[in-house]
């Protein structure tokens, strides 16, 4: 029997998270707070990259918040996800 798996992958805008650090110009300090790499923070600050919803949840928890407190309605009703099919 062939097993087909599909997964909806949801990405959220990095902008609401980065707005929380608008008074912190140092990407290394932001990265330390979020528990990630400073290059990741630079990518988020550039606006070219979005955050996977599981990582967004982890960042919110690191800040002592619920993701809704950062992303608001985008967390509740995110944009249409990317559909990925895996398996044969």
PDB file of C-alpha atoms in Angstrom:
ATOM      1  CA  UNK A   1       0.000   0.000   0.000  1.00  0.00           C
ATOM      2  CA  UNK A   2       1.339   3.414  -0.959  1.00  0.00           C
ATOM      3  CA  UNK A   3       1.242   6.039   1.725  1.00  0.00           C
ATOM      4  CA  UNK A   4       0.646   9.605   0.599  1.00  0.00           C
ATOM      5  CA  UNK A   5       1.231  12.417   2.993  1.00  0.00           C
ATOM      6  CA  UNK A   6       0.306  16.011   2.488  1.00  0.00           C
ATOM      7  CA  UNK A   7       1.185  18.868   4.750  1.00  0.00           C
ATOM      8  CA  UNK A   8       0.045  22.445   4.819  1.00  0.00           C
ATOM      9  CA  UNK A   9       2.990  24.671   5.583  1.00  0.00           C
ATOM     10  CA  UNK A  10       2.126  28.051   7.052  1.00  0.00           C
ATOM     11  CA  UNK A  11       4.535  30.962   7.137  1.00  0.00           C
ATOM     12  CA  UNK A  12       3.916  34.221   8.967  1.00  0.00           C
ATOM     13  CA  UNK A  13       5.336  37.640   8.275  1.00  0.00           C
ATOM     14  CA  UNK A  14       8.476  38.399  10.293  1.00  0.00           C
ATOM     15  CA  UNK A  15       7.570  42.093  10.476  1.00  0.00           C
ATOM     16  CA  UNK A  16       5.321  41.964  13.595  1.00  0.00           C
ATOM     17  CA  UNK A  17       8.060  40.130  15.498  1.00  0.00           C
ATOM     18  CA  UNK A  18      10.805  42.469  14.335  1.00  0.00           C
ATOM     19  CA  UNK A  19       8.627  45.481  15.252  1.00  0.00           C
ATOM     20  CA  UNK A  20       8.995  44.378  18.875  1.00  0.00           C
ATOM     21  CA  UNK A  21      12.724  45.063  18.553  1.00  0.00           C
ATOM     22  CA  UNK A  22      12.549  48.440  16.794  1.00  0.00           C
ATOM     23  CA  UNK A  23      14.556  50.039  19.625  1.00  0.00           C
ATOM     24  CA  UNK A  24      17.275  47.366  19.448  1.00  0.00           C
ATOM     25  CA  UNK A  25      19.638  47.978  16.511  1.00  0.00           C
ATOM     26  CA  UNK A  26      21.912  45.009  17.271  1.00  0.00           C
ATOM     27  CA  UNK A  27      20.883  41.778  15.441  1.00  0.00           C
ATOM     28  CA  UNK A  28      23.103  39.735  17.754  1.00  0.00           C
ATOM     29  CA  UNK A  29      21.114  40.839  20.816  1.00  0.00           C
ATOM     30  CA  UNK A  30      17.828  40.118  19.061  1.00  0.00           C
ATOM     31  CA  UNK A  31      19.123  36.680  18.075  1.00  0.00           C
ATOM     32  CA  UNK A  32      20.189  35.962  21.641  1.00  0.00           C
ATOM     33  CA  UNK A  33      16.737  36.932  22.920  1.00  0.00           C
ATOM     34  CA  UNK A  34      14.967  34.759  20.329  1.00  0.00           C
ATOM     35  CA  UNK A  35      17.423  31.881  20.572  1.00  0.00           C
ATOM     36  CA  UNK A  36      18.413  31.915  16.926  1.00  0.00           C
ATOM     37  CA  UNK A  37      21.296  32.901  14.662  1.00  0.00           C
ATOM     38  CA  UNK A  38      22.045  36.593  13.977  1.00  0.00           C
ATOM     39  CA  UNK A  39      21.989  35.837  10.230  1.00  0.00           C
ATOM     40  CA  UNK A  40      18.417  34.607  10.662  1.00  0.00           C
ATOM     41  CA  UNK A  41      17.528  37.902  12.331  1.00  0.00           C
ATOM     42  CA  UNK A  42      19.133  39.843   9.480  1.00  0.00           C
ATOM     43  CA  UNK A  43      16.997  37.873   7.005  1.00  0.00           C
ATOM     44  CA  UNK A  44      13.868  38.675   8.997  1.00  0.00           C
ATOM     45  CA  UNK A  45      14.830  42.348   9.224  1.00  0.00           C
ATOM     46  CA  UNK A  46      15.341  42.500   5.454  1.00  0.00           C
ATOM     47  CA  UNK A  47      11.704  41.545   4.954  1.00  0.00           C
ATOM     48  CA  UNK A  48      12.654  38.851   2.432  1.00  0.00           C
ATOM     49  CA  UNK A  49      11.889  35.892   4.682  1.00  0.00           C
ATOM     50  CA  UNK A  50       8.859  34.720   6.618  1.00  0.00           C
ATOM     51  CA  UNK A  51       8.708  32.588   9.760  1.00  0.00           C
ATOM     52  CA  UNK A  52       7.395  29.024   9.838  1.00  0.00           C
ATOM     53  CA  UNK A  53       4.437  28.901  12.229  1.00  0.00           C
ATOM     54  CA  UNK A  54       6.154  26.431  14.596  1.00  0.00           C
ATOM     55  CA  UNK A  55       9.198  28.685  14.870  1.00  0.00           C
ATOM     56  CA  UNK A  56       6.898  31.683  15.361  1.00  0.00           C
ATOM     57  CA  UNK A  57       5.344  29.882  18.314  1.00  0.00           C
ATOM     58  CA  UNK A  58       8.795  29.214  19.805  1.00  0.00           C
ATOM     59  CA  UNK A  59       9.820  32.866  19.417  1.00  0.00           C
ATOM     60  CA  UNK A  60       6.640  34.052  21.110  1.00  0.00           C
ATOM     61  CA  UNK A  61       7.196  31.685  24.017  1.00  0.00           C
ATOM     62  CA  UNK A  62      10.794  32.930  24.384  1.00  0.00           C
ATOM     63  CA  UNK A  63       9.325  36.425  24.765  1.00  0.00           C
ATOM     64  CA  UNK A  64       6.782  35.199  27.320  1.00  0.00           C
ATOM     65  CA  UNK A  65       3.883  35.812  24.942  1.00  0.00           C
ATOM     66  CA  UNK A  66       1.261  33.893  23.015  1.00  0.00           C
ATOM     67  CA  UNK A  67       1.762  34.124  19.232  1.00  0.00           C
ATOM     68  CA  UNK A  68      -1.595  35.925  18.971  1.00  0.00           C
ATOM     69  CA  UNK A  69      -0.037  38.788  20.968  1.00  0.00           C
ATOM     70  CA  UNK A  70       2.515  39.240  18.186  1.00  0.00           C
ATOM     71  CA  UNK A  71       0.716  38.250  14.979  1.00  0.00           C
ATOM     72  CA  UNK A  72      -2.914  38.901  15.955  1.00  0.00           C
ATOM     73  CA  UNK A  73      -5.437  37.739  13.371  1.00  0.00           C
ATOM     74  CA  UNK A  74      -2.655  36.445  11.131  1.00  0.00           C
ATOM     75  CA  UNK A  75      -2.044  33.763  13.787  1.00  0.00           C
ATOM     76  CA  UNK A  76      -5.740  32.811  13.934  1.00  0.00           C
ATOM     77  CA  UNK A  77      -6.456  32.953  10.181  1.00  0.00           C
ATOM     78  CA  UNK A  78      -3.120  32.867   8.336  1.00  0.00           C
ATOM     79  CA  UNK A  79      -2.913  33.421   4.592  1.00  0.00           C
ATOM     80  CA  UNK A  80      -3.508  30.370   2.410  1.00  0.00           C
ATOM     81  CA  UNK A  81      -0.750  27.837   3.063  1.00  0.00           C
ATOM     82  CA  UNK A  82       1.693  26.334   0.619  1.00  0.00           C
ATOM     83  CA  UNK A  83       0.708  22.772  -0.266  1.00  0.00           C
ATOM     84  CA  UNK A  84       3.504  20.194  -0.292  1.00  0.00           C
ATOM     85  CA  UNK A  85       2.976  16.574  -1.326  1.00  0.00           C
ATOM     86  CA  UNK A  86       5.484  13.987  -0.167  1.00  0.00           C
ATOM     87  CA  UNK A  87       5.703  10.278  -0.852  1.00  0.00           C
ATOM     88  CA  UNK A  88       5.198   8.195  -3.955  1.00  0.00           C
TER      89      UNK A  88
END
